mmCIF file of C-alpha atoms in Angstrom:
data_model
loop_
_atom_site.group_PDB
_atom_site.id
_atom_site.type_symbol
_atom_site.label_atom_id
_atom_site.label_comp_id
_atom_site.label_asym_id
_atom_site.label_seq_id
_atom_site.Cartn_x
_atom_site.Cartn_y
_atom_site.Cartn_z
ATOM 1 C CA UNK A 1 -12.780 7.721 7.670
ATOM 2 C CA UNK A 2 -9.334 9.295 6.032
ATOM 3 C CA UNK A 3 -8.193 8.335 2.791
ATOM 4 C CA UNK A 4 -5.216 6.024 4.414
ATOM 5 C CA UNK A 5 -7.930 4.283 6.458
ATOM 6 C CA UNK A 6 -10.442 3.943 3.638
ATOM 7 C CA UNK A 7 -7.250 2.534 1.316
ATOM 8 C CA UNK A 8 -6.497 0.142 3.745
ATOM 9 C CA UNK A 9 -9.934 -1.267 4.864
ATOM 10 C CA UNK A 10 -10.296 -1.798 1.219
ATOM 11 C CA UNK A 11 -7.087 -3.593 -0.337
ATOM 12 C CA UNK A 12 -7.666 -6.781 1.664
ATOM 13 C CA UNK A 13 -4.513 -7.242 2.468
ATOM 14 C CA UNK A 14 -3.285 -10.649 2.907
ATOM 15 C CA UNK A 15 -0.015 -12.157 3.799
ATOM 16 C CA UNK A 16 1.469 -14.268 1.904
ATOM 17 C CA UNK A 17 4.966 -15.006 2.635
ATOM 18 C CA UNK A 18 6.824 -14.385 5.861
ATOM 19 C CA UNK A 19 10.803 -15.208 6.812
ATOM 20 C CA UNK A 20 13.333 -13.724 9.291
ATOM 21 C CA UNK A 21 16.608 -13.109 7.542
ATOM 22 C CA UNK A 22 19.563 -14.269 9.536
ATOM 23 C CA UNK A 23 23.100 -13.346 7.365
ATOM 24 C CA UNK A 24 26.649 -13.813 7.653
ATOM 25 C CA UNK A 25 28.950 -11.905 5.453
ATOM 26 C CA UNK A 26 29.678 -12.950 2.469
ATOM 27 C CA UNK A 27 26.215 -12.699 1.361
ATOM 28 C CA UNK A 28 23.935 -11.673 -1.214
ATOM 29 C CA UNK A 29 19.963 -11.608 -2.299
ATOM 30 C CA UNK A 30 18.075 -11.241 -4.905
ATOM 31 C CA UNK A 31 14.530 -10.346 -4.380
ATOM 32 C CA UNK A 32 11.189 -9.987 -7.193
ATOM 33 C CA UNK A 33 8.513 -8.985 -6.117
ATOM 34 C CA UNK A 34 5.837 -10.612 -8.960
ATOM 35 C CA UNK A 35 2.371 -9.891 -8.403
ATOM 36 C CA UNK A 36 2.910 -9.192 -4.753
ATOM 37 C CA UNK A 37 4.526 -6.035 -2.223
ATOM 38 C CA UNK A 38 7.053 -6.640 -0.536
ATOM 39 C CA UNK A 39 8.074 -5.371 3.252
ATOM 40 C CA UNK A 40 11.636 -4.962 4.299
ATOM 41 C CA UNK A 41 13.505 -3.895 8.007
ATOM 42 C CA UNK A 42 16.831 -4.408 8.565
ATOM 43 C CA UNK A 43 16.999 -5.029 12.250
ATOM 44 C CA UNK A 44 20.313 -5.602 13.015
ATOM 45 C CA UNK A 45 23.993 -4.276 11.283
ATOM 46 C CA UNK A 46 23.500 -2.683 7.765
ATOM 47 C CA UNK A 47 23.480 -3.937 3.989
ATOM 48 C CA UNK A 48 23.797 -2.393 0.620
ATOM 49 C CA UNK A 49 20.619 -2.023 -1.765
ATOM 50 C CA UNK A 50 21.363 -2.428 -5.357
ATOM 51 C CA UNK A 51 17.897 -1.419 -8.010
ATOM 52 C CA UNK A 52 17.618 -0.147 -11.103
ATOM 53 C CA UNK A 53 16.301 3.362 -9.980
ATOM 54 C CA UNK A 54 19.051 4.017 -8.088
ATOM 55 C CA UNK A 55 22.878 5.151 -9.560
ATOM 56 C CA UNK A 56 24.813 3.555 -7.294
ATOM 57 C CA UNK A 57 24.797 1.081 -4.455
ATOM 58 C CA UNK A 58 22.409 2.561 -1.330
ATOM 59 C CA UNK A 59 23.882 1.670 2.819
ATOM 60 C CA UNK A 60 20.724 0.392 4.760
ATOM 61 C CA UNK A 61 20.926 1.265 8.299
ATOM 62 C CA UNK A 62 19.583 -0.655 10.963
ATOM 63 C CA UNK A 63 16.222 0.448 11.745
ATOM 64 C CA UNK A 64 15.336 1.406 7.850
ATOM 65 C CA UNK A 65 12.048 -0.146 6.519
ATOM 66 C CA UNK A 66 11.657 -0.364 2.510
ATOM 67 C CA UNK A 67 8.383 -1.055 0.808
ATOM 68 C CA UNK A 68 8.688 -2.229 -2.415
ATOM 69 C CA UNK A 69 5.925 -2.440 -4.990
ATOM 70 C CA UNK A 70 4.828 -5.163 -7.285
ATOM 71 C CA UNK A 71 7.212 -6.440 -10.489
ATOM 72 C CA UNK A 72 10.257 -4.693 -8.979
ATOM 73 C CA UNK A 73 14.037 -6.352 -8.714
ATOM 74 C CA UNK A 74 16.308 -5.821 -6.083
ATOM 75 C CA UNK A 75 19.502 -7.052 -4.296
ATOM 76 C CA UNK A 76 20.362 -6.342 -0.485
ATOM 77 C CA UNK A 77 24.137 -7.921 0.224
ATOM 78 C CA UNK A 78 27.063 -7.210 2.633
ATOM 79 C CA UNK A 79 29.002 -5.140 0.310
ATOM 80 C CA UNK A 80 28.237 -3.076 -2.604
ATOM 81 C CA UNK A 81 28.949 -5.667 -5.451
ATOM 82 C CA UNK A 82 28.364 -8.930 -3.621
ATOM 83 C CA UNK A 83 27.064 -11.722 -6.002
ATOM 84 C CA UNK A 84 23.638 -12.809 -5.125
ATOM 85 C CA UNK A 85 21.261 -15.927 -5.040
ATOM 86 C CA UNK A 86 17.392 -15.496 -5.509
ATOM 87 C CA UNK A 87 15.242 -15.116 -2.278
ATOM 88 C CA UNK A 88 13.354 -17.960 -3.761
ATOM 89 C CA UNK A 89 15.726 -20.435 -3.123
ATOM 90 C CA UNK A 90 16.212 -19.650 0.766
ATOM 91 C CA UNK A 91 12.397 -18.928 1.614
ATOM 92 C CA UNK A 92 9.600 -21.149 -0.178
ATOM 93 C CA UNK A 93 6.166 -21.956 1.271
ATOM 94 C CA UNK A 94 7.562 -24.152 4.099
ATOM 95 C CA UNK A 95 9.712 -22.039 5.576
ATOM 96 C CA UNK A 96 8.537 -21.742 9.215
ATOM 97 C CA UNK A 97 9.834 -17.984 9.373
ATOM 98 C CA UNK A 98 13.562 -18.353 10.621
ATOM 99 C CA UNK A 99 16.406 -18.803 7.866
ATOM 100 C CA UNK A 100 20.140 -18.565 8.090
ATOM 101 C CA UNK A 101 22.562 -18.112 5.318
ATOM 102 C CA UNK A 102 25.634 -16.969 4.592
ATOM 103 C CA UNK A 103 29.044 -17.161 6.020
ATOM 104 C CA UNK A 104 30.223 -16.775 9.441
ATOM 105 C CA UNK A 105 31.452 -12.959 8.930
ATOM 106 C CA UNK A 106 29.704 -9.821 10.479
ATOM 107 C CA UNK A 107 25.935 -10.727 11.178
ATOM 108 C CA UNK A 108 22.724 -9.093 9.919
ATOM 109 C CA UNK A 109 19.110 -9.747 10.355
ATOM 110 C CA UNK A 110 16.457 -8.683 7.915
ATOM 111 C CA UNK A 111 12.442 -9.507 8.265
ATOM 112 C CA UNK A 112 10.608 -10.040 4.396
ATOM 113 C CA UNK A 113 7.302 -10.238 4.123
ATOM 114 C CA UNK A 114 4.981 -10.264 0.871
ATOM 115 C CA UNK A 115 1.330 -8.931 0.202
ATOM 116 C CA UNK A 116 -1.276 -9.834 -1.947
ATOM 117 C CA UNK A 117 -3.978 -7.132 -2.193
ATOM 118 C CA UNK A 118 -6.410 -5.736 -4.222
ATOM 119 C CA UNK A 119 -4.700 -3.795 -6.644
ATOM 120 C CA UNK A 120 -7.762 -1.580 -7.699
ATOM 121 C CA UNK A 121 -8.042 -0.925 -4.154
ATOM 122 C CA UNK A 122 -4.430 0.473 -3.464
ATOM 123 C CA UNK A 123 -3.946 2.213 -6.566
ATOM 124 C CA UNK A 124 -4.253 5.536 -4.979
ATOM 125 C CA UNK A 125 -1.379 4.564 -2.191
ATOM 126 C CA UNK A 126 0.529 2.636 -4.442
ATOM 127 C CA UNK A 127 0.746 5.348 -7.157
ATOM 128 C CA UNK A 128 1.565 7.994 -4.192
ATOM 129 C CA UNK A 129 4.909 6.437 -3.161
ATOM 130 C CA UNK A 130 7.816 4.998 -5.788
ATOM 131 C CA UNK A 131 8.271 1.668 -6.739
ATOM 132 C CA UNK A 132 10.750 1.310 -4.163
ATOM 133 C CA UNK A 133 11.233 3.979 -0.734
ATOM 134 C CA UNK A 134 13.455 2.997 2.073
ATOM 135 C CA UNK A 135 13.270 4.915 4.859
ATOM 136 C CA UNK A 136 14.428 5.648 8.599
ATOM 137 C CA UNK A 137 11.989 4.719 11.285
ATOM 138 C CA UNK A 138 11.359 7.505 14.005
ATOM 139 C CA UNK A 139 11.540 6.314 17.847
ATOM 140 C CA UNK A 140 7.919 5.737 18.138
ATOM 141 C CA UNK A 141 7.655 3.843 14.999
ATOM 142 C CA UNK A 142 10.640 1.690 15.519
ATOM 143 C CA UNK A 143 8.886 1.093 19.094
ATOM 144 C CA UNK A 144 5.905 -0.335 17.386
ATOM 145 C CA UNK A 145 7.315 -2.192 14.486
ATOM 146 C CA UNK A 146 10.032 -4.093 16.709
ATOM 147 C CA UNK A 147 7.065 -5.185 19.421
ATOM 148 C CA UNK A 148 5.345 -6.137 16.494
ATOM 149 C CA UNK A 149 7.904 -8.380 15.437
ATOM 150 C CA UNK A 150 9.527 -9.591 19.202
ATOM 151 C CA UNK A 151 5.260 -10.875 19.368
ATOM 152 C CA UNK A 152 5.526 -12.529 15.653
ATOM 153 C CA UNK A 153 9.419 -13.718 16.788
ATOM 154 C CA UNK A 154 7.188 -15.310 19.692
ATOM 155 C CA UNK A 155 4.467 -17.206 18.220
ATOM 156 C CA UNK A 156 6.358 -18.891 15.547
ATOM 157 C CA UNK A 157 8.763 -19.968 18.320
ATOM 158 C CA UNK A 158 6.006 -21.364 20.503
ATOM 159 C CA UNK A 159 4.235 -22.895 17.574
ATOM 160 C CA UNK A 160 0.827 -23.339 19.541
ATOM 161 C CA UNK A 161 -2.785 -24.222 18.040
ATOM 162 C CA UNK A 162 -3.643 -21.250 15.930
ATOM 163 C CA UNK A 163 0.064 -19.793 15.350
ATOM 164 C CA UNK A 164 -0.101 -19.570 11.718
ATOM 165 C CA UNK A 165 -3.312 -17.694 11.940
ATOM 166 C CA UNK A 166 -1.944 -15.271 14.645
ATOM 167 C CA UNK A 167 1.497 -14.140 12.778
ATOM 168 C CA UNK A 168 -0.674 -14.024 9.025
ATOM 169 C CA UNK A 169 -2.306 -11.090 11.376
ATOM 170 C CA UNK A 170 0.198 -9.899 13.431
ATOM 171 C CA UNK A 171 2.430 -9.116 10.050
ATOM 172 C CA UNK A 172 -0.458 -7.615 7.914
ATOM 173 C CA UNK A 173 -0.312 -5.445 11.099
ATOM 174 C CA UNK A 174 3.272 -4.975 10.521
ATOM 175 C CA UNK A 175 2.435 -3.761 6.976
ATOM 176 C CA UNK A 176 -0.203 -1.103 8.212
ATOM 177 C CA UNK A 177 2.718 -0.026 10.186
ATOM 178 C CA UNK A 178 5.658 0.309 8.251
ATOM 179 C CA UNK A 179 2.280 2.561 5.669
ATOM 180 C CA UNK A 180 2.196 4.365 8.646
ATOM 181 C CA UNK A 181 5.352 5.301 9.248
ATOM 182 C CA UNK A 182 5.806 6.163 5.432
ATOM 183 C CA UNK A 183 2.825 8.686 5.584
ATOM 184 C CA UNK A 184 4.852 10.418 8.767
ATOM 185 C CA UNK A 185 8.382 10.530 6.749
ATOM 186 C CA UNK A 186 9.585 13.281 4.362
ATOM 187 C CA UNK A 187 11.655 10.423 2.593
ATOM 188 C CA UNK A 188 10.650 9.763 -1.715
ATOM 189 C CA UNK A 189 7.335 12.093 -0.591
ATOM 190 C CA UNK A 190 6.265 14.246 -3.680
ATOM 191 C CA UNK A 191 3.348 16.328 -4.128
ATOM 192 C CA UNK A 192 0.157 13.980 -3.274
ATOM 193 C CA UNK A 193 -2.759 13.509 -0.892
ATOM 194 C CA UNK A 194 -0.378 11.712 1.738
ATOM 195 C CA UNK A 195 1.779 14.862 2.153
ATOM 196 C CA UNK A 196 -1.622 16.494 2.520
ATOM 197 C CA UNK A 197 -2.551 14.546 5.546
ATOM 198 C CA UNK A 198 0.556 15.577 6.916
ATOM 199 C CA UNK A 199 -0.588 20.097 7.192
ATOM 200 C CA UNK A 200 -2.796 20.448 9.917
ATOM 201 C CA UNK A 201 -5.181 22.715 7.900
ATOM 202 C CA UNK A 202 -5.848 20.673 5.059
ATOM 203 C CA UNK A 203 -5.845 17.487 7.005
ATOM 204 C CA UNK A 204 -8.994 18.822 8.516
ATOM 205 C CA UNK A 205 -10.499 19.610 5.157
ATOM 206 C CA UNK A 206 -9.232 15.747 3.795
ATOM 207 C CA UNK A 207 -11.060 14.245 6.576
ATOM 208 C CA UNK A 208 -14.780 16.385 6.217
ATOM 209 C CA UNK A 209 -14.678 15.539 2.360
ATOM 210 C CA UNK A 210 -13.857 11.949 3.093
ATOM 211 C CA UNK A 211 -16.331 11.760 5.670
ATOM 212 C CA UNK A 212 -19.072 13.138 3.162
ATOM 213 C CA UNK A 213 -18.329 12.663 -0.451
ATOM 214 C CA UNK A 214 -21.904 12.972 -1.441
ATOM 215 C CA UNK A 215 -22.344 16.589 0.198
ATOM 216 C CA UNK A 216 -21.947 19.317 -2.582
ATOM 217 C CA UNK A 217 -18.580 20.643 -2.090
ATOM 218 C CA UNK A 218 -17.083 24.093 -3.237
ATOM 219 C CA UNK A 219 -13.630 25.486 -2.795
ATOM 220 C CA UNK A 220 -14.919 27.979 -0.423
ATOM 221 C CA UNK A 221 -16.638 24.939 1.976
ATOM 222 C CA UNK A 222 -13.055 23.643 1.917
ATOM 223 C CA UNK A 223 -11.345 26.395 2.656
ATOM 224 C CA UNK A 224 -13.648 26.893 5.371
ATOM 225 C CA UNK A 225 -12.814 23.766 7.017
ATOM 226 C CA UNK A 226 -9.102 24.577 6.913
ATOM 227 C CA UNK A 227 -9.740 28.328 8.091
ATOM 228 C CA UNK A 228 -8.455 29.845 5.405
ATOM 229 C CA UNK A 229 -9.580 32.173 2.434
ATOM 230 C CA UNK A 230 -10.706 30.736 -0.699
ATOM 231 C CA UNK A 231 -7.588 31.798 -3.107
ATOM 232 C CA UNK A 232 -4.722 30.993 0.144
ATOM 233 C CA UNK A 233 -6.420 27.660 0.311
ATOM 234 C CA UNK A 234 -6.228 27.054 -3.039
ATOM 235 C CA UNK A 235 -2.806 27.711 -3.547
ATOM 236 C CA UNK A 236 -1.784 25.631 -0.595
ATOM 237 C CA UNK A 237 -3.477 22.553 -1.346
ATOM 238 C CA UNK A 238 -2.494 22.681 -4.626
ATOM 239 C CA UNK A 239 1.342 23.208 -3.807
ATOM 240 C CA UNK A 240 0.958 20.138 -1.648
ATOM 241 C CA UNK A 241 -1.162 17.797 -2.645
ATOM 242 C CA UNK A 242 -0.113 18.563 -6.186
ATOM 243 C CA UNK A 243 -3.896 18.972 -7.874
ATOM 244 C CA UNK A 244 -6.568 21.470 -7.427
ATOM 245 C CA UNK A 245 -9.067 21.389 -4.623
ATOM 246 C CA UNK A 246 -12.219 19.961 -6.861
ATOM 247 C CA UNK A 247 -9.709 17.440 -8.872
ATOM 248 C CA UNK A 248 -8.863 15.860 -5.846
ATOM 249 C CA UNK A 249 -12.517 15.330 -4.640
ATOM 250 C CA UNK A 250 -13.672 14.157 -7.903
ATOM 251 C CA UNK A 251 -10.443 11.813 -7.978
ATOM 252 C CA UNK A 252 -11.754 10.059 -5.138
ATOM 253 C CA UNK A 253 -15.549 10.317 -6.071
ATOM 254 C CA UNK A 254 -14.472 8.417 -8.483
ATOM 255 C CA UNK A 255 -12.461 5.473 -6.585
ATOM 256 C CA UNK A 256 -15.333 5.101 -4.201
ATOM 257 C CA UNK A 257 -17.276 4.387 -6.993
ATOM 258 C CA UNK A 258 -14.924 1.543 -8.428
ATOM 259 C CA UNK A 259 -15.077 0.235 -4.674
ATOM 260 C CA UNK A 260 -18.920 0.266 -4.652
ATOM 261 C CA UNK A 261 -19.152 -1.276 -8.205
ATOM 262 C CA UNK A 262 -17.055 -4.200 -7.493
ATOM 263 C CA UNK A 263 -18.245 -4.759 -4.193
ATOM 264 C CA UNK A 264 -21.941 -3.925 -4.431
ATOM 265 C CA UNK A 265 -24.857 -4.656 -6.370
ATOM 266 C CA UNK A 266 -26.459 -0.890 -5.659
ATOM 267 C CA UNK A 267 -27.556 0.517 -8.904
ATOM 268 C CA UNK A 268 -25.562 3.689 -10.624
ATOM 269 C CA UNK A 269 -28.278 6.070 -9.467
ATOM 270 C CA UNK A 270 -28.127 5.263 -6.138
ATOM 271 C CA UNK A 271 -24.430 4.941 -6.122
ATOM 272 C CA UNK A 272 -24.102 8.101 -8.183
ATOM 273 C CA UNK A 273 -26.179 10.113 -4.876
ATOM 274 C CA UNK A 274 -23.848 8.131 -2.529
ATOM 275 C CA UNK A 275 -20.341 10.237 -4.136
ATOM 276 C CA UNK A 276 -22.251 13.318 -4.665
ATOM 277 C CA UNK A 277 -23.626 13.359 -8.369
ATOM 278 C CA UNK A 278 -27.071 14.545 -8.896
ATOM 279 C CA UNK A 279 -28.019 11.201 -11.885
ATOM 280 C CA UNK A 280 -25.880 8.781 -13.038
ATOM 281 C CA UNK A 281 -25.670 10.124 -16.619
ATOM 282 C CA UNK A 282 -23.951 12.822 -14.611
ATOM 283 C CA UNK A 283 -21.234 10.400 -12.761
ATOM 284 C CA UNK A 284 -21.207 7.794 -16.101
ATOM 285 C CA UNK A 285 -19.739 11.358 -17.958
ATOM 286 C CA UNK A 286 -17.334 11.677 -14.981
ATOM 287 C CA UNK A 287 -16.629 8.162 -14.816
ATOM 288 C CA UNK A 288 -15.403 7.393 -18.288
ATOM 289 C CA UNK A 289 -13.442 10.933 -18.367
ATOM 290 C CA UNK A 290 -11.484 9.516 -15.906
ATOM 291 C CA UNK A 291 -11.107 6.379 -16.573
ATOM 292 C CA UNK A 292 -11.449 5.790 -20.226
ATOM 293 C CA UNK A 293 -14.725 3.296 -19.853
ATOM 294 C CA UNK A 294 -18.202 3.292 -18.752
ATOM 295 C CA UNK A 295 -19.142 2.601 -15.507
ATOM 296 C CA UNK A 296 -21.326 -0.223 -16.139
ATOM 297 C CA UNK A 297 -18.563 -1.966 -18.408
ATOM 298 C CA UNK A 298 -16.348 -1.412 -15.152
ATOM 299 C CA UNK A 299 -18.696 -3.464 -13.233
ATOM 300 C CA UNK A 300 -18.738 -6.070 -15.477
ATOM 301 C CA UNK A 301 -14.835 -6.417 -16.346
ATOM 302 C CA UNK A 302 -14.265 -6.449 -12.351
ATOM 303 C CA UNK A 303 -16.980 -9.454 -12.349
ATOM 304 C CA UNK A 304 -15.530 -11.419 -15.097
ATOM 305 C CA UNK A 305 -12.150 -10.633 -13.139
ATOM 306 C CA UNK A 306 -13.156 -12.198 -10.451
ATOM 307 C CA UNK A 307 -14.995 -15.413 -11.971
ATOM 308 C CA UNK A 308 -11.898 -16.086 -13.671
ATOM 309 C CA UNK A 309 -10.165 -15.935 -10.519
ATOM 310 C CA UNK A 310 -12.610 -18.667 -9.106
ATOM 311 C CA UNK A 311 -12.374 -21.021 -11.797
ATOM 312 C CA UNK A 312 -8.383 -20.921 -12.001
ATOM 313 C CA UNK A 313 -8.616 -21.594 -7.659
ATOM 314 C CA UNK A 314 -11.224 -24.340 -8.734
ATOM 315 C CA UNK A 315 -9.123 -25.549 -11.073
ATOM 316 C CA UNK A 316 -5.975 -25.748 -9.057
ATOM 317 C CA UNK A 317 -7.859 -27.551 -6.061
ATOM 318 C CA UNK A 318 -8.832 -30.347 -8.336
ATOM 319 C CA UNK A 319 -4.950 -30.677 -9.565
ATOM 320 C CA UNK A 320 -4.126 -31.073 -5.925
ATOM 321 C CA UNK A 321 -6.673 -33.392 -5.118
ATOM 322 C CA UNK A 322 -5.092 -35.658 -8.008
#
């Protein structure tokens, strides 16, 4: 399994708001993301972007996808200094995935979606991209993403048994997508593992060490896998993935083991031979130089995470029973 895959399987992904934007000029939005991602295409005409990490006003093309991380503020309107109203207040929990607004000017259509997800899990993806990247979709991507949506257009229209289940999937698809197509475009890309999966040569080394954490690697293995020497693959991955060869792998020896605490009950030993350490007083030293805390005290902060998560969902079930 590749990194993107692994990041993916992990974060859970779950949908949790969904609305087709239809838009006549004069019009303006204002869009927070919270706790959540957001997902952005403009599908048809263009709009201006307006965020703080940009200097001035940004045209949206049609065909652009954004993906916006979590406690961002942004505004997508007509023209450049449009006033705006908050998303909130046009899509809400009800909203069966069709909205118009706006007045009867030039038309535009944008699809929104939010994401919850576990944010331990994504951290590595998440801290890869900016808070914000908009970007052009290529042919084949555009292909997939607009099927994608024509087939989520389609169930909500036919509102059958099961439709709500369907589109919850059909759009966390979309969201693997529009990942997809980031990893494939040059756009906001700086130095990191993603740009890595894009060179042939160390794309082949990403995928052995990912498909064997706990094997003993050196710099020499790895360069062996990319066919090349020791010192030209060093250089290389280093220019592009933006760390040394034996950072990255202990980087992600060390988010498998976060994934494997939370979501296992294996003990550190045995989860210490799984990533490639020889004892755990070996990975705990590893561990907590990376992360600033013990592995075990991980385990249990994740744990009391997640009760506290059940008893605020227990908690809000009985307020809606009364």
């Amino acid at each position: 399994m590749n990194p993107f895959d692994e990041i993916i399987h992990q974060m859970q992904v779950e949908t949790s708001l969904y609305a087709r934007l239809h838009l006549g000029a004069p019009w303006g939005i204002r869009f927070h993301t919270g706790e959540h991602a957001r997902l952005v295409v403009i599908s048809r005409s263009d709009c201006f972007l307006r965020w703080e990490g940009l200097t001035d006003p940004v045209r949206l093309a049609p065909g652009t996808c954004m993906i916006v991380q979590p406690q961002v503020t942004f505004d997508l309107s007509d023209v450049p200094d449009q006033s705006v109203i908050a998303c909130e207040t046009l899509v809400t929990s009800e909203t069966d995935g069709a909205v118009a607004y706006g007045g009867s000017g030039a038309q535009t259509e944008i699809v929104s979606a939010r994401f919850s997800f576990d944010a331990v899990a994504a951290e590595p993806l998440f801290r890869s991209i900016p808070a914000l990247v908009h970007f052009p979709l290529n042919e084949t991507h555009a292909a997939l993403i607009r099927a994608t949506l024509d087939l989520i257009g389609m169930e909500t229209t036919a509102g059958e048994h099961g439709s709500g289940f369907v589109v919850d999937r059909l759009v966390n698809t979309l969201f693997v997508q529009a990942l997809r197509a980031l990893c494939s475009n040059d756009t906001g890309k700086t130095s990191c593992w993603l740009a890595g999966l894009g060179d042939r040569r160390l794309a082949r080394t990403i995928h052995a060490v990912h498909s064997d954490l706990a094997r003993r690697w050196t710099v020499e293995d790895m360069a062996q896998e990319a066919g090349l020497s020791r010192s030209s693959f060093a250089a290389l991955f280093k220019s592009v993935v933006g760390e040394a060869p034996l950072d990255y792998l202990t980087g992600w020896r060390v988010y498998r083991v976060k994934m494997l605490l939370t979501g296992t009950d294996e003990s550190l030993l045995r989860i210490a031979n799984l990533v490639g350490y020889d004892n755990d007083l070996s990975l705990s030293r590893v561990f907590k130089r990376r992360t600033g805390i013990a592995p075990g005290r991980w385990r249990q902060m994740m744990k009391h995470k997640g009760t506290v998560h059940l008893e605020r969902a227990s908690v809000d079930a009985e307020l809606e029973v009364a």
